[in-house]
Amino acid sequence: MARIGVFICHCGENISATVDVVKVAEVASTFAGVAFSTEYKYMCSAPGQDKIVQAIKEHKLTGIVVAACSPRMHEQTFRKATAEGGINPFLCEMANIREHCSWVHDRTDETTDKAIDIVRTLVAKVRRNAPLFPIKVPVTKTALVIGGGIGGIQAALDIANAGHKVIMVEKQPSIGGHMSQLSETFPTLDCSQCILTPRMVEVSQHPNITLHTYAEVESISGFIGNFDVKIKMKAKSVDSSKCTGCGECWQKCPNKKIPDEFNAGLSNRTAIYTPFPQAVPNKPVIDRVNCTWFTKGGKCGICKKMCKAEAIDYEMQDSFIDIKVGAIVTATGFDLKHTDFFPEYGYGEFKDVIDGMQFERLASASGPTAGVIRRPSDGKIPENIVFIACAGSRDKAKGIEYCSKICCMYTAKHAMLYKHKNHAGKAYVFYMDIRAGGKGYDEFVRRAIEEDEVQYIRGRVSRVYEKDGKLMVKGVDTLMNSTPVDIEADMVVLATAIVANKDSEALAQKLHISYDKHHFFAEAHPKLKPVETNTAGIMLAGACQSAKDIPETVSQASASASKAIALFSNSEMSRDPSVASVNNTNCTGCLLCMEVCPYLAIDKEEIKDRSGNLMRYAARVNSGLCQGCGTCVAMCRNKSIDLQGFSNEQMLGEVMSLLNKPF
Amino acid sequence: MKIGYYPGCSLEGTSKEYSDSLFAVAEKCGITLEAINDWNCCGASAAHSMNHDLAVALPARTLALAEQQGLTEIVIPCAACYSRLSQSQNELNDNYVTKSRIESYLDLKISGTIKLLTVIDFLKKYIYPVADQHVVNKLNQKTACYYGCMLVRPKEITVIERTEDPLEMEDVMKIAGATPVKWAYKTECCGAGLSVSKTDIVAKLSGKILEDAVSNGAESIIVACPMCHMNLDMRRPEIKKQINKDINIPVLFITQALGLSMGIAADKLGLNKHFVDTDTAVKCIIKKEA
Amino acid sequence: MSQFEPKIVAFVCNWCTYAGADLAGTSRTKYATNVRIIRFPCTGRIDFMLLMKAFQNGSDGIIISGCHPNDCHYTSGNFHARRRWMVFRSLIEFMGFDTDRITFSWVSAAEGAKWADLVNEVTEKVRAIGPFTEFKTLDYNSFNQLDNGAITK
């Protein structure tokens, strides 16, 4: 038998000015199930809360309705008071008679009647409230960081420094990512590798971090706090425990014609290789796709002969390891559109039309030209360079409507680097807009224009073609009455669009995280949850979520780490108990609920008889994942699934009580 | 083998040689071209810059008549006419409301299922298979294939794959025994309809096209559009004056070039109707080895 | 003689429309007194049988309102609600209902003014149609069976 206590708050004059609170309290005492009804000036004050505590004890109340402000304000306050009074806090609800009533109407009978209706609805609901208990889920205090670029490195270090274990998986032979390929970084023109490599070493030496390079995520199952991950360790063909990193093998490798990915295809590498001198770990791997031993049935084998440590092992196979982690940070970075995507700029045929990463490698002291900017076609130093911004980005016709964010800055940087190395050279930038919103960014671009005399032309380039060894650039200057601008360039650098990694879709599907049509991973809320995904326990860091620069990547990585660290702060996670649950006696196993759950919180349960034979299937809710939206409840054809806190009985009670009285 | 044919205004007037050469090649390969009865102007640039419904209705009428005639395929040699007819067909098929409205203006029903072919589609589908039997000469010259703009735009209707650097006409030229050159002005604007209103602009733009063709070694230019032909051929005196260069390479329609390789007589192909003498092109021709 | 005051029941989601109504409150925006709000975690939770119950038991008009598409706190609940809505609307239209009695809307947590306008608009719309009297007498017994027949003392 219900014994509800109803407390009508005056809220000073906020409610009592337009609502006759005394009358509401009187009428409420006549409602079915109400054992006690009163009104008070400030329910949220200490004496107000104490009224609740005392009333529960005195009147042996089984439920509380506080008619006051919005539950979004004080639900927690009154639930706490209810708990103090000795009954389950979820037996307390708030009737919103301030925001939804007293504040929006004048003092009339209708207003008081409305307040009475609102109270009656909530009383009808609370009569059907069941005690709920926070759900406890165990937590494995290890994090998985997917991706070893600056984002992954930052997240891993933050989590490891907080005292938790981290496993980092990187698909390349070395960590470092794209930042390791950069020459200098804006807006300070810091040497990129100089600021990155100490971090890389820190990761490799950190006692809490286990680094797996040349490895990929094979499969993931489980849920927040309890993920089971299978990692594929690709066969390096080199036993890292024996290898001393002496370098004899790649120095003597005869197969030198493989396009070097690290140098963006501007030079070649050997089949057994380390990607760059500061690689971490600094042990080579064999590229089996191009290695003569593997492609020509055992011919060559020079590296094995040369290796004094006997570390080369052609028989090595891919292996798999299984790990358990509690949180996952995805920091898989981005890819760049290449010049062959641009038919109007030569379909990738013109050697001297290059993309931004290739320019970085030319500018880099450790690059294929030792830091001298040279034309890839004939090695000559260009006397002028045309930089084309927004190559591909912001272009619906190319299918890339978004802005790639970093190109305005790195184009200014490239133009400046060229001018610093070639004072007499001419640099032209064809742009649409200049996006330089970060700290020190606009000043950086102004420096390029004012100090380094880079010529900025507002207009697009319709075509680039080759003629007599020069590149004919046909552009336009829209600020000069749209005059066509034709430049005979020695080199053209395209600031091509940032795109998602080609494996993004597959990885997102393994992780069960959402991604958009461009295959960037989706954050849980664009404003307020930029580092979490809709899959609890999986966070995002860096360009895999959207194009961004290094400071933003590092910030996002630290933010992701903080989410993981918060998760690991207890051995058990406590969750809001407003979750769905299935009555598997009634459930027919149609699994419509499973199809609509946005959190994949419902799976199929086998219902067996006493002998262990399968009788039928039913739905089952994972209370660790359920977020309590209730879509499954509305879908269920025979009402076998219900939502605690907003159950079918509760909601029907509200509707029925609302209208059962003549207004 | 009979397929439908839409000449449009140009092929019956200023570019009659395009029509003549197309018919000559088709006849040689055993194909009859049947013109659409009572066809009307496609609207060209005038209609679509003035009234959208008019621009859709004019081609729609022709399409409806073609259907009534029982034609399932039509070849439309003029690139602009092709563009207007296929855009109209696209819109009718996409937008039911527009279709009903246009049908009510015309008092005709349109099913929108007729297949529309550019001259290049036509050559690929009907001439390629039998080319070996009929090609007896090699053009034996360097040709610059000029596509102009209408063949490669808009994206929704163009059949050309590489719109910034197409190769379809080059394929035809190879069959005709010519050597297509690599050049940069394949799809650059010739000045189009400004031919009449602002001839100096046409002279400048078409001049650049000719200069690039010549500097890449072309001995003739091949076109598939009457407008392109007019600007590159008829406007040659203005061009020469504008760019102050004496460029004399002839401009041939693709069907004329193919016709020459098939051994059809030059005057049957209308080569005598050009402003720029085509003898230099004709003289290069040699017999194909067996 | 006082004019007919329609009874409007609003089924709203906690994260957007409920918060939007809160905002109308904090902004002290005045609007008609005719609406009563029932809070759901998400419009996806709304079983449309509840709407039928509302009409059956005396409501003259109904509002369903949730987060804008793509903004759902639970990502996709509002899409399911919308789909259900389309079917529901066809059904009651078939039943001869005046579909002006029902309104489906998106009101975000920032749109306090929109909520107020919505309530006013729906109130006037339903007032013009008049009280809902069809089907009211059907199945009268069912709610007596509820709660052991004790909705009011």
GROMACS .gro file of C-alpha atoms in nm, chain A residues 39 48 74 90 100 115 167 337 352 389 396 421 447 470 505 516 518 529 542 550-551 573 584 622 645 649 661:
model
   27
   39GLU     CA    1   0.398   2.308   0.199
   48GLY     CA    2   1.340   2.192   0.409
   74HIS     CA    3   1.736   1.961  -0.747
   90PHE     CA    4   1.483   0.649  -0.659
  100HIS     CA    5   0.665   2.477  -1.617
  115ALA     CA    6   0.000   2.281  -1.053
  167ILE     CA    7   4.938  -0.111  -2.429
  337LYS     CA    8   4.502   1.309  -5.076
  352ASP     CA    9   5.715   1.890  -6.011
  389ALA     CA   10   4.571   2.609  -5.098
  396LYS     CA   11   3.154   1.969  -5.320
  421LYS     CA   12   6.637   2.896  -4.798
  447ARG     CA   13   5.500   3.737  -4.107
  470LYS     CA   14   5.800   2.469  -6.674
  505GLU     CA   15   3.602   0.210  -4.171
  516ASP     CA   16   3.069   0.989  -4.072
  518HIS     CA   17   3.413   1.076  -4.473
  529LYS     CA   18   3.163   1.530  -2.554
  542GLY     CA   19   4.357   1.355  -3.293
  550ILE     CA   20   4.927   1.932  -3.323
  551PRO     CA   21   4.824   2.146  -3.021
  573MET     CA   22   3.219   0.145  -1.202
  584ASN     CA   23   1.266  -1.337  -2.060
  622ASN     CA   24   2.386  -0.547  -2.074
  645GLY     CA   25   1.257   0.465  -1.380
  649GLU     CA   26   0.328   0.117  -1.554
  661LYS     CA   27  -1.026   1.464  -1.337
   0.00000   0.00000   0.00000
